[in-house]
XYZ file of C-alpha atoms in Angstrom:
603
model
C 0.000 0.000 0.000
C 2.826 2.711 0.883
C 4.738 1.771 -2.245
C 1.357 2.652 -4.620
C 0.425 5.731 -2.737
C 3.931 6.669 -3.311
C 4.598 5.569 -6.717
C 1.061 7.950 -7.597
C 2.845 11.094 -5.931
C 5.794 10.489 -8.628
C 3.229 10.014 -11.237
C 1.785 13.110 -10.157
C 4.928 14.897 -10.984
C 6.390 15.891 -7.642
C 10.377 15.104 -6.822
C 11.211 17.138 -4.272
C 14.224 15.162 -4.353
C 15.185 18.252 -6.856
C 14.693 20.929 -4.816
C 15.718 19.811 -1.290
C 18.687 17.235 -0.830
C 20.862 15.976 2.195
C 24.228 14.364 2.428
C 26.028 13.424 5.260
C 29.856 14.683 5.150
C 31.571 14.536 8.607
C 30.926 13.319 11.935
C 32.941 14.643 14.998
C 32.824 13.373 18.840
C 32.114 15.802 21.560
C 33.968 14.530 24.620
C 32.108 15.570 27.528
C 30.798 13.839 30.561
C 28.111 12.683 28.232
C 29.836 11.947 24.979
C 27.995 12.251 22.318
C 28.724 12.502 18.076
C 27.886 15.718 16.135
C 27.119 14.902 12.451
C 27.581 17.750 9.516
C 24.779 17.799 7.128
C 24.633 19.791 3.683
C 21.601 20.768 2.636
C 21.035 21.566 -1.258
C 18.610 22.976 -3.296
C 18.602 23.668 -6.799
C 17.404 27.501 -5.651
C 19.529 28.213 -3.665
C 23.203 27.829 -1.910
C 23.341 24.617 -0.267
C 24.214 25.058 4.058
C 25.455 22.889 6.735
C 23.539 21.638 9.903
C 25.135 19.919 12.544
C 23.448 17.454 14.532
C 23.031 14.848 17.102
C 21.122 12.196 17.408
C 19.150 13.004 20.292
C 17.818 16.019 17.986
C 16.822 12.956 15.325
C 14.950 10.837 18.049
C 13.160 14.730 19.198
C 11.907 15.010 15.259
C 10.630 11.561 15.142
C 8.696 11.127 18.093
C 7.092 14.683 16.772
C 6.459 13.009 12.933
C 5.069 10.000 14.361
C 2.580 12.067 16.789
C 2.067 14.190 13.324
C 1.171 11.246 11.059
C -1.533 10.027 13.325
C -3.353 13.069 13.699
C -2.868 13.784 10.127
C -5.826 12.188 7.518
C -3.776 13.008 4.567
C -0.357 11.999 5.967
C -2.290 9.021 7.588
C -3.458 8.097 3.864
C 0.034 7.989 2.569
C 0.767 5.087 5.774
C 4.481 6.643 6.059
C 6.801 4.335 7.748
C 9.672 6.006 9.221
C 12.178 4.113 10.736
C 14.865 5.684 12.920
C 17.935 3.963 13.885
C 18.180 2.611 17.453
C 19.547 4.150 20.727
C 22.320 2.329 21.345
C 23.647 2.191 25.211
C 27.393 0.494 24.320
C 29.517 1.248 22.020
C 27.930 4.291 21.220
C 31.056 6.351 20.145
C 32.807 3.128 18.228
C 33.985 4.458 14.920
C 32.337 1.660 12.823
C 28.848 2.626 14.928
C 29.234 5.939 14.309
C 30.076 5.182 10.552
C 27.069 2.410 10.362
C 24.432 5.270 12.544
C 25.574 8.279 10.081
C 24.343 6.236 7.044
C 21.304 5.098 8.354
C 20.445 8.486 9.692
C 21.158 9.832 5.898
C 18.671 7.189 4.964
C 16.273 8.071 7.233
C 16.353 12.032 6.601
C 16.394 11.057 2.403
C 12.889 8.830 3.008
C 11.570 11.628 4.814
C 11.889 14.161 1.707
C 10.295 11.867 -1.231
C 7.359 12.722 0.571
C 6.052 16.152 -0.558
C 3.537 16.631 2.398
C 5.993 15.673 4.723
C 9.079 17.218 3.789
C 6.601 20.784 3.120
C 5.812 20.250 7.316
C 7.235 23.043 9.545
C 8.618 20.260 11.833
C 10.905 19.078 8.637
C 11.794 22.843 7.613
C 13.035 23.746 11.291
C 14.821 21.012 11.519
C 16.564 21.460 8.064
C 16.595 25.030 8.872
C 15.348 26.131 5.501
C 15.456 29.474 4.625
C 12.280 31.589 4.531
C 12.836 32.486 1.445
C 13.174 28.899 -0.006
C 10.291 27.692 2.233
C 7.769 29.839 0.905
C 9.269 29.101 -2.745
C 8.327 25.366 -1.862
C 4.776 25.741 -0.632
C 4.253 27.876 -3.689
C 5.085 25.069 -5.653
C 2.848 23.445 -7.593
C 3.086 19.327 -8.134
C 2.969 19.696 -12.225
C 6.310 22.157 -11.620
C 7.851 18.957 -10.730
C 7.037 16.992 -13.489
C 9.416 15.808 -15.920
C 9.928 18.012 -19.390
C 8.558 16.308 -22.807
C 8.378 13.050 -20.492
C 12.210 12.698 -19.743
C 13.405 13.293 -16.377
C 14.193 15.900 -14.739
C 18.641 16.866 -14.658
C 19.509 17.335 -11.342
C 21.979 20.340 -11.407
C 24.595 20.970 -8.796
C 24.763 24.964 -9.713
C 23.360 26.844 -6.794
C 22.356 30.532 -7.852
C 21.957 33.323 -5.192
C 18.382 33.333 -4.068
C 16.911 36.781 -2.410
C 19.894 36.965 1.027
C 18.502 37.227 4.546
C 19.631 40.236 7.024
C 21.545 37.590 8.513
C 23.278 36.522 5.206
C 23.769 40.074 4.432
C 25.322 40.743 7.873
C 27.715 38.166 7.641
C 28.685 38.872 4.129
C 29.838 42.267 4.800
C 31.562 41.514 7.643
C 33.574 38.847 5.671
C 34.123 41.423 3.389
C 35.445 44.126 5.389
C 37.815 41.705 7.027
C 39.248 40.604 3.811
C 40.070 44.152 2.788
C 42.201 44.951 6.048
C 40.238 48.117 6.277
C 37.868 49.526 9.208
C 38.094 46.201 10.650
C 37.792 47.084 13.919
C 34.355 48.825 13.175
C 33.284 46.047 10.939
C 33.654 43.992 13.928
C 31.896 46.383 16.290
C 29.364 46.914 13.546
C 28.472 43.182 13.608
C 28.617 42.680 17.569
C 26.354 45.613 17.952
C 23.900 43.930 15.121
C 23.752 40.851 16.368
C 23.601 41.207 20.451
C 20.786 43.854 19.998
C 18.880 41.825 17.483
C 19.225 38.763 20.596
C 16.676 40.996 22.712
C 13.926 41.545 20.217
C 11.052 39.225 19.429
C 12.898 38.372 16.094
C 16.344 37.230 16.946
C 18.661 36.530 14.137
C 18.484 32.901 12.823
C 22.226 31.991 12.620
C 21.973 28.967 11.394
C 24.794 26.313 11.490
C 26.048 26.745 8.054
C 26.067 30.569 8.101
C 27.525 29.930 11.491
C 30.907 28.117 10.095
C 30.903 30.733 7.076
C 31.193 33.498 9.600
C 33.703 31.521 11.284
C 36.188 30.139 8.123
C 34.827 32.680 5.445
C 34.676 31.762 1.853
C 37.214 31.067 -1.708
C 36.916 34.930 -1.451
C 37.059 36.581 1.940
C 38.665 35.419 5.455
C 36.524 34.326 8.104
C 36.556 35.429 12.268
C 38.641 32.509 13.038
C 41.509 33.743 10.080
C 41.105 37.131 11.663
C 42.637 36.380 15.029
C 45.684 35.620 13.454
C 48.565 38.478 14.205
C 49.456 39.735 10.798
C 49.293 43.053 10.573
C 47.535 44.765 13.113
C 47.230 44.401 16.579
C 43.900 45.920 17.180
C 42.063 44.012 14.559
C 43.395 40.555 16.137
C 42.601 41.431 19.745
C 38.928 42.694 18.381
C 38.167 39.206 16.351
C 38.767 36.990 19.238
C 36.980 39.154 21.595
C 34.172 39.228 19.459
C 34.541 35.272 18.664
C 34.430 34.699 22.754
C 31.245 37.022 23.408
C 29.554 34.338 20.491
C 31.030 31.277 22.234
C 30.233 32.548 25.706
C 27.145 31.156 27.210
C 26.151 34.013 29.731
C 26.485 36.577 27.043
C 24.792 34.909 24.130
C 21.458 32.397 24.573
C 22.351 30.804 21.470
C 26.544 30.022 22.226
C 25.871 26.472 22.287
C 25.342 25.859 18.567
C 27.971 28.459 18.188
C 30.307 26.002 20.252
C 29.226 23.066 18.222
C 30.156 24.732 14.957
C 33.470 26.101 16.178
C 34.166 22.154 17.915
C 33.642 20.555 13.963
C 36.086 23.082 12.648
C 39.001 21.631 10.627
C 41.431 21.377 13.995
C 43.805 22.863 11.536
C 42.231 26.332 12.144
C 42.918 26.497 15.846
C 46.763 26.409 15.163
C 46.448 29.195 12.693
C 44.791 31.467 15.642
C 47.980 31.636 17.239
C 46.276 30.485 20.455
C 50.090 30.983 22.749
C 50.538 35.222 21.254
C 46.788 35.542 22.514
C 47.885 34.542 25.610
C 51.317 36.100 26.223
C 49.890 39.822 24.676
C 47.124 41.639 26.372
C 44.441 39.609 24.826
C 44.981 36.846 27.610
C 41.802 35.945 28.791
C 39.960 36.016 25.300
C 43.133 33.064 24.357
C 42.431 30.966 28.020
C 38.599 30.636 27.333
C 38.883 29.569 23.396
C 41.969 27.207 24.924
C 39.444 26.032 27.666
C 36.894 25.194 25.587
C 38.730 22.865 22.619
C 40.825 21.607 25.820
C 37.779 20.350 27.444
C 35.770 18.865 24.128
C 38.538 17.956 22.691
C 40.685 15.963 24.713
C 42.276 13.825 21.865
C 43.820 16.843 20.216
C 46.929 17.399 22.018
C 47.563 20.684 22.802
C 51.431 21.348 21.582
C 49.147 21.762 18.195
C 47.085 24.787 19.097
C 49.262 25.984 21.489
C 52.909 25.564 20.935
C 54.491 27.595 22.891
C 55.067 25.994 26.266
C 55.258 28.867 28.513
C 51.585 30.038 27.138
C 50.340 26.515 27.820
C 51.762 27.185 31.466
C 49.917 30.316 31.832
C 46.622 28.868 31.127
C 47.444 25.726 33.360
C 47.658 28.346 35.857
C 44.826 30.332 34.913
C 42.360 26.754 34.683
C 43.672 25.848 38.280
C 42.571 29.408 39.858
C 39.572 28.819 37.960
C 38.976 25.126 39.649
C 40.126 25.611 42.780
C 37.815 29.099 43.573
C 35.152 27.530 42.255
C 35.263 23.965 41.649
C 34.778 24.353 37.433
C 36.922 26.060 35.561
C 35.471 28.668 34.208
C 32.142 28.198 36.471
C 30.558 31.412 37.728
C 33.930 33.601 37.875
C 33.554 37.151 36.765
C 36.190 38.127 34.359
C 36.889 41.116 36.525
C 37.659 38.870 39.962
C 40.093 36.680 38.538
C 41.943 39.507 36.649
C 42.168 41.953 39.937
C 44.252 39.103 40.792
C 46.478 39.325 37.885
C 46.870 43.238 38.074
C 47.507 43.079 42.164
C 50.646 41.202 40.983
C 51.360 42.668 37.599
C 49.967 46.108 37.177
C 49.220 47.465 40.847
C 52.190 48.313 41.410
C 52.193 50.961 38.975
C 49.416 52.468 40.969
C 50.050 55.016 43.711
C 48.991 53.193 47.323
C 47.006 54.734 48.966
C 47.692 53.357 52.256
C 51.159 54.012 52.169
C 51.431 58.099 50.797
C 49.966 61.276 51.484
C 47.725 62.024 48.752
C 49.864 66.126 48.719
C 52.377 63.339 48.863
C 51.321 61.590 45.554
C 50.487 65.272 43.863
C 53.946 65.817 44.395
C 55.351 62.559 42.758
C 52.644 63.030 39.966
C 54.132 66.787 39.056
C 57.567 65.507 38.907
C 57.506 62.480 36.200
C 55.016 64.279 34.260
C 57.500 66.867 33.867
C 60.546 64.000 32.985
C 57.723 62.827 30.143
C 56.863 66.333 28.637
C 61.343 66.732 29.010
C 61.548 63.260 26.564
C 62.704 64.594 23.178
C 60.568 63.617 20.420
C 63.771 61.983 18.730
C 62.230 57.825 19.746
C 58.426 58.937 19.309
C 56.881 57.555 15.831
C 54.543 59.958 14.252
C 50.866 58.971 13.707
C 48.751 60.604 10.780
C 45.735 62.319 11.778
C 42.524 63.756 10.177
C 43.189 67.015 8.381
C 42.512 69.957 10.727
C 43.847 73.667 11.390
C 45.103 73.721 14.655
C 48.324 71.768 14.166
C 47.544 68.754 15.762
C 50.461 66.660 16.162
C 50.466 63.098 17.640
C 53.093 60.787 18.733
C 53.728 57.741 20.426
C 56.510 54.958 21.657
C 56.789 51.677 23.499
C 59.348 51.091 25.728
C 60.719 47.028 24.941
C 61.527 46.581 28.387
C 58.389 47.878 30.650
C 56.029 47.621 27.825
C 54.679 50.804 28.616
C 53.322 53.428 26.199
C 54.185 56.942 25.938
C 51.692 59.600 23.824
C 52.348 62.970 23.302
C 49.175 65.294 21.517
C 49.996 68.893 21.017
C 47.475 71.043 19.093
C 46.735 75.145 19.454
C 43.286 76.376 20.926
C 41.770 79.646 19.453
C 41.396 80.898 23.259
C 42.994 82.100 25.993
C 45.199 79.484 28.423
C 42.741 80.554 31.381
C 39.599 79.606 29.530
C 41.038 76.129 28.417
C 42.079 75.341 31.591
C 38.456 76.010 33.202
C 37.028 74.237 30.554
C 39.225 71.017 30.944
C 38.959 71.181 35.093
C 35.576 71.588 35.206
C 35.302 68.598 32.386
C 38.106 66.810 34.390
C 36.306 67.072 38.187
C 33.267 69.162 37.914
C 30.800 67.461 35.423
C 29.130 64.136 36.408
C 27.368 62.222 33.789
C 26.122 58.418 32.912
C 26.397 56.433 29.631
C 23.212 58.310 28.627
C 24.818 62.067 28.907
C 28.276 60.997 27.603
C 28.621 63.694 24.621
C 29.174 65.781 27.661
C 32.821 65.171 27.317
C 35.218 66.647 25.555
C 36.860 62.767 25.171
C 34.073 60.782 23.290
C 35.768 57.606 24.495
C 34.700 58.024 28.290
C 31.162 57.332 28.270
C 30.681 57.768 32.579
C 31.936 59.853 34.738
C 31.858 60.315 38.608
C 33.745 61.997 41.269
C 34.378 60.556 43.928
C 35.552 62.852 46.499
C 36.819 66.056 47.011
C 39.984 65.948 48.661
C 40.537 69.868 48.925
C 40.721 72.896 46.488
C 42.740 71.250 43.842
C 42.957 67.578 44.443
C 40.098 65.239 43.778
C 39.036 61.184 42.905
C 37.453 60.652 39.901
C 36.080 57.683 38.341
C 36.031 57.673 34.489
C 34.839 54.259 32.620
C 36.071 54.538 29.127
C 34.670 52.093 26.456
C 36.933 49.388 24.964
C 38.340 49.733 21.869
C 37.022 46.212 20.736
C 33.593 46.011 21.558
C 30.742 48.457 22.035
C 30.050 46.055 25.341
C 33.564 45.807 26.998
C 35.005 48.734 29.076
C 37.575 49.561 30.983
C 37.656 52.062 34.049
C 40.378 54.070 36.019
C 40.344 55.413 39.612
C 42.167 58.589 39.676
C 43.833 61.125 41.865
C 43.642 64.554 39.362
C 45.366 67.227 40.692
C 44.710 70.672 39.642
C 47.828 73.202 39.537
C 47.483 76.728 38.268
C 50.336 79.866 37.405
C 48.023 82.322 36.791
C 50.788 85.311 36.868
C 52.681 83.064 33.862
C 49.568 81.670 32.202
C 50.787 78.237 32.371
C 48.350 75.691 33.766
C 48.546 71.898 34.277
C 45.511 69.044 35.069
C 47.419 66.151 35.763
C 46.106 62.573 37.307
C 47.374 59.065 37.517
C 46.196 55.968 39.359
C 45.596 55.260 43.473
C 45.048 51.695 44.425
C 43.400 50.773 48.151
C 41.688 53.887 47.949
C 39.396 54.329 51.080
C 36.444 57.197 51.316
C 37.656 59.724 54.025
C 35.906 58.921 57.411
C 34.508 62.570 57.629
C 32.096 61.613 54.931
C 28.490 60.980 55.880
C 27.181 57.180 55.761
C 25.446 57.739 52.909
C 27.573 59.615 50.692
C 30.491 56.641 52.221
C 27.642 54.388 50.877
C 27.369 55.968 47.200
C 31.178 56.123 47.246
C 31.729 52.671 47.828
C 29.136 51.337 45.133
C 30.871 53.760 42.526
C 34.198 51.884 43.371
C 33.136 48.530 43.479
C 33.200 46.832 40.082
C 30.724 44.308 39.695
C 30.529 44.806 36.055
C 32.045 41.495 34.349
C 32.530 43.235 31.228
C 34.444 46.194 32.774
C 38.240 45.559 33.418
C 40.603 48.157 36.485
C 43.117 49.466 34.116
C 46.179 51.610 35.047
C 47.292 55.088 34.236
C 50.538 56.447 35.212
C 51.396 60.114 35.339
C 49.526 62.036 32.622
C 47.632 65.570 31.793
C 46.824 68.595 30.484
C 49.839 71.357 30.298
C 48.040 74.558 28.361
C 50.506 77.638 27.894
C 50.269 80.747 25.741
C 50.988 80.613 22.128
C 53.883 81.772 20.787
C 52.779 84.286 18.569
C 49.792 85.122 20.606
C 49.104 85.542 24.462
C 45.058 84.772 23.778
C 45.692 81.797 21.940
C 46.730 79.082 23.896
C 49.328 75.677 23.233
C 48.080 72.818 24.204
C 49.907 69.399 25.563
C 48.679 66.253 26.161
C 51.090 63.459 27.523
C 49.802 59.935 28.681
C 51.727 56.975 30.030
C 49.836 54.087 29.701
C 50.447 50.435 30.584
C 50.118 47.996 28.283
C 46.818 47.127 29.022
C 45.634 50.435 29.691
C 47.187 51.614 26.124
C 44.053 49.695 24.818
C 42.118 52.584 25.224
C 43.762 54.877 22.531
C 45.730 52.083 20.577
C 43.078 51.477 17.925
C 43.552 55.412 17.400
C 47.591 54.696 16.807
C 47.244 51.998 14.582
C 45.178 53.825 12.472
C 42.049 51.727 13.339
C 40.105 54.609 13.869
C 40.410 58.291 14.192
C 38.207 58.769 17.448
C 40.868 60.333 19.601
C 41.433 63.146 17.268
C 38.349 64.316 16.782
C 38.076 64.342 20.941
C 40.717 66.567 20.674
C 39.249 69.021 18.510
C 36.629 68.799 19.941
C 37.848 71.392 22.464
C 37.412 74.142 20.550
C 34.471 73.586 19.441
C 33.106 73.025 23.032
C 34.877 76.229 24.813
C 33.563 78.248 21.464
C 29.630 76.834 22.279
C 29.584 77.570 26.201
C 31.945 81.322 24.824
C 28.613 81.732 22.955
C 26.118 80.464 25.816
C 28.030 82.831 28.761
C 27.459 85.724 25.989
């Protein structure tokens, strides 16, 4: 009976066999505490280009259970007396290379009966689980059973050409973002540009439909353009590999993004080959670190075969994440459990970076101001002889912008100096009152001069001319990353000379002075406390504002800008050196622009 009702649907024209095709091509085993296989499917269609699914076979035995509940509620599907007969679960042996091998076939089997049936390969159930484009599904309801027929009564030629059909939003995301990679241009915003796409697009009633195969194109590109995972590598700029693997860990990471799992099963069925070529150990040993210990965690963990001299070579990297995985374990019995990115790394800068900052507990903060003063004036004395010179956006007020590394600290050095249309005194109330006066959230932050700090707080008022501020600036690899600075600015004024410096630098163990009241101590305290597990404590050493008269003109005013950064903290302006972006400069200009509008307000 279920061979003639199915010999009269081919009579009736219909061989969806055309339009909608599966092959098995890989199968890859998760190690876990539940093992389990992953198989890659491509899906064709003479409409469109063919994609990849991955699978298990628990999502198999989840579609059948729902078919067979289907077919008997179903006349027509009931007429047809379908008999669909899934593979067994098999309790030993399970992962066995010839089961696996045996189980893929018969699971190709299985999915291929399914599709000679028109009215059950049309069923939503059959289209999720293929996860056929919208585009192609309504194409195939559309279709009408004499479209399928064969031509002047020969068959049908099956055609392995795909054309472009009509791309998604997601298609067309992930296009252009393999694009702009490719052309080692704006990648950094391309990158942003995506993030800031997709993670906003999570919280809506309509969130993207990565599917599998668009998944693993994002990840290893195309025969044209150079996917996410090719991006990490360090070739040519810095910025640009720091921002792909940052990006590539907010997809894989769980708590961050509700659909990371079938992101993690994509990246897991990579060719292993790829890992290698992310250069997995310079991740680690640059400022990048954490980004390289979670993508090490995670093939470490799933794949335990793959030994890891192959993705990460270089033994004291492999060392440092040892390290890393045991903190990770022994604070909270899983490595990576429930840790906030922020806890463990305090850690790391307590022994690292800290030390850089000014202790609180063990100086005078006139004590500190002093200290400040002095090495900002040994930076502004450096001769610009070892500084390399960084192109900027065309402008008229001489902006000039430079900036070294030092091989043996690997700390930064920047030097801005750029003219201001107004007097020294006015520049200088405009930057102090910018620098300790004006409070503002994310929501108010084109209040600053410095578009990069998007929240601003002080903290106390020490006296007169010496205050703590709080400034969160956002990272320059991610519109959802940021890192913040505790400060001790200092205020320090010539009025008689017209020379005028702000200058501030880091404090660490910074307490709130007993006088305060117990709820401004209160509102202190939560400002300072970092809870935020996408903000990292970063480090500034002596830098600041020196603004003198012009030359040529006692109302115009000279303006120098020196920063010593560590070489995490340099992160903040770094995309600006490398040419990533041109943010910094424009801050900088800015000033005028700003002094000139409040000129015109005052008036």
């Amino acid at each position: 009976r279920t061979e003639r009702k199915h010999n009269l649907s081919r009579r009736q024209g219909i061989n969806m066999s055309d339009l909608l095709r599966v092959k098995f091509t890989a199968s890859n085993a998760v190690r876990s505490k539940r093992p389990y296989t992953i198989y890659e499917i491509e899906v064709r269609s003479t409409s469109t280009m063919p994609w990849l699914l991955y699978k298990r076979y628990r999502d198999f035995d989840n579609l059948h259970e729902q078919l067979v509940k289907l077919m008997s509620s179903n006349a027509d599907l009931e007429r047809l007396d379908i008999k669909l007969h899934l593979p067994p679960k098999r309790l030993v042996r399970s992962m066995a290379p010839d089961v696996v091998a045996k189980r893929q076939k018969e699971l190709e089997g299985y999915l291929q009966h399914i599709l000679s049936f028109p009215l059950l390969m049309r069923n939503q159930l059959v289209m999720d689980f293929l996860s056929v484009p919208e585009s192609l599904r309504a194409m195939l309801m559309r279709r009408k059973p004499t479209e399928d027929a064969s031509t002047n009564g020969l068959p049908r030629q099956r055609s392995d050409s795909f054309g472009f059909s009509s791309q998604t939003e997601e298609e067309r995301e992930v296009n252009q973002l393999l694009k702009e990679l490719s052309l080692q241009k704006n990648r950094v915003k391309a990158l942003n540009k995506f993030e800031k796409w997709y993670f906003e697009k999570c919280t809506k009633k309509d969130p993207p439909n990565m599917r599998p195969d668009l998944i693993k194109k994002l990840y290893t590109g195309d025969e044209t353009h150079q996917g996410l995972v090719h991006s990490c590598r360090l070739l040519h700029s810095k910025v640009a590999w720091r921002a792909s693997i940052a990006l590539l860990v907010r997809l894989l990471d769980i708590e961050r993004n509700r659909y990371a799992r079938i992101f993690q099963e994509v990246f897991l069925t990579l060719q292993q080959g790829l890992y290698k070529e992310m250069y997995l150990h310079q991740h680690i040993n640059e400022t990048s670190q954490e980004d390289g210990f979670k993508i090490v965690h995670l093939i470490e963990n799933n794949l335990p075969a793959l030994d890891h001299k192959f993705y990460v070579p270089d033994e004291a990297a492999w060392k440092h994440y040892e390290k890393w995985e045991k903190l990770q374990r022994d604070s909270f019995g899983v490595a990576g459990g429930t840790k906030r990115r922020n806890e463990f790394f305090e850690d790391d800068l307590n022994e690292q970076q800290m030390e850089y900052a000014y202790n609180w507990d063990e100086m005078q903060y006139a004590e500190i101001a002093e200290n400040i003063f002095s090495l900002y004036r040994e930076l502004s004395a450096e001769s610009d002889a070892d500084y390399q010179k960084v192109n900027t956006v065309k402008n008229d007020c001489g902006l000039k912008v430079r900036y070294k590394k030092d091989p043996f600290t690997k700390q930064w050095k920047l030097k801005i100096t750029f003219a201001v249309d107004h007097p020294p005194e006015s520049v200088y109330n405009f930057l102090s009152t910018q620098m300790i006066n004006v409070h503002w959230t994310a929501d108010q932050s084109d209040m600053s001069w410095n578009t990069k700090i998007i929240q601003q707080q002080q903290v106390e008022k020490l006296d007169a001319m010496h205050f703590i501020i709080h400034q969160t600036y956002k990272s320059f690899n991610s519109m959802y990353k940021f890192s913040d600075f505790l400060l001790l600015t200092c205020l320090r004024k010539d009025v008689q000379a017209k020379r005028f410096h702000i200058l501030f630098a880091s404090v660490n163990n910074y307490r709130v002075s007993l006088h305060s009241s117990q709820q401004q101590q209160s509102k202190m305290q939560q400002i300072l406390k970092n809870n935020n597990s996408n903000t990292k404590r970063a480090i500034l050493l002596p830098s600041g504002f020196e603004i003198r008269p012009a030359k040529d003109n006692v109302n115009k005013s000279h303006v120098s800008f020196r920063a010593h950064y560590t070489n995490e903290s340099v992160l903040t302006v770094s995309a600006d050196l490398l040419g990533e972006t041109d943010e910094l400069f424009h801050s900088v200009l800015r000033i005028e622009q700003l002094i000139s509008a409040e000129m015109v307000h005052i008036k």
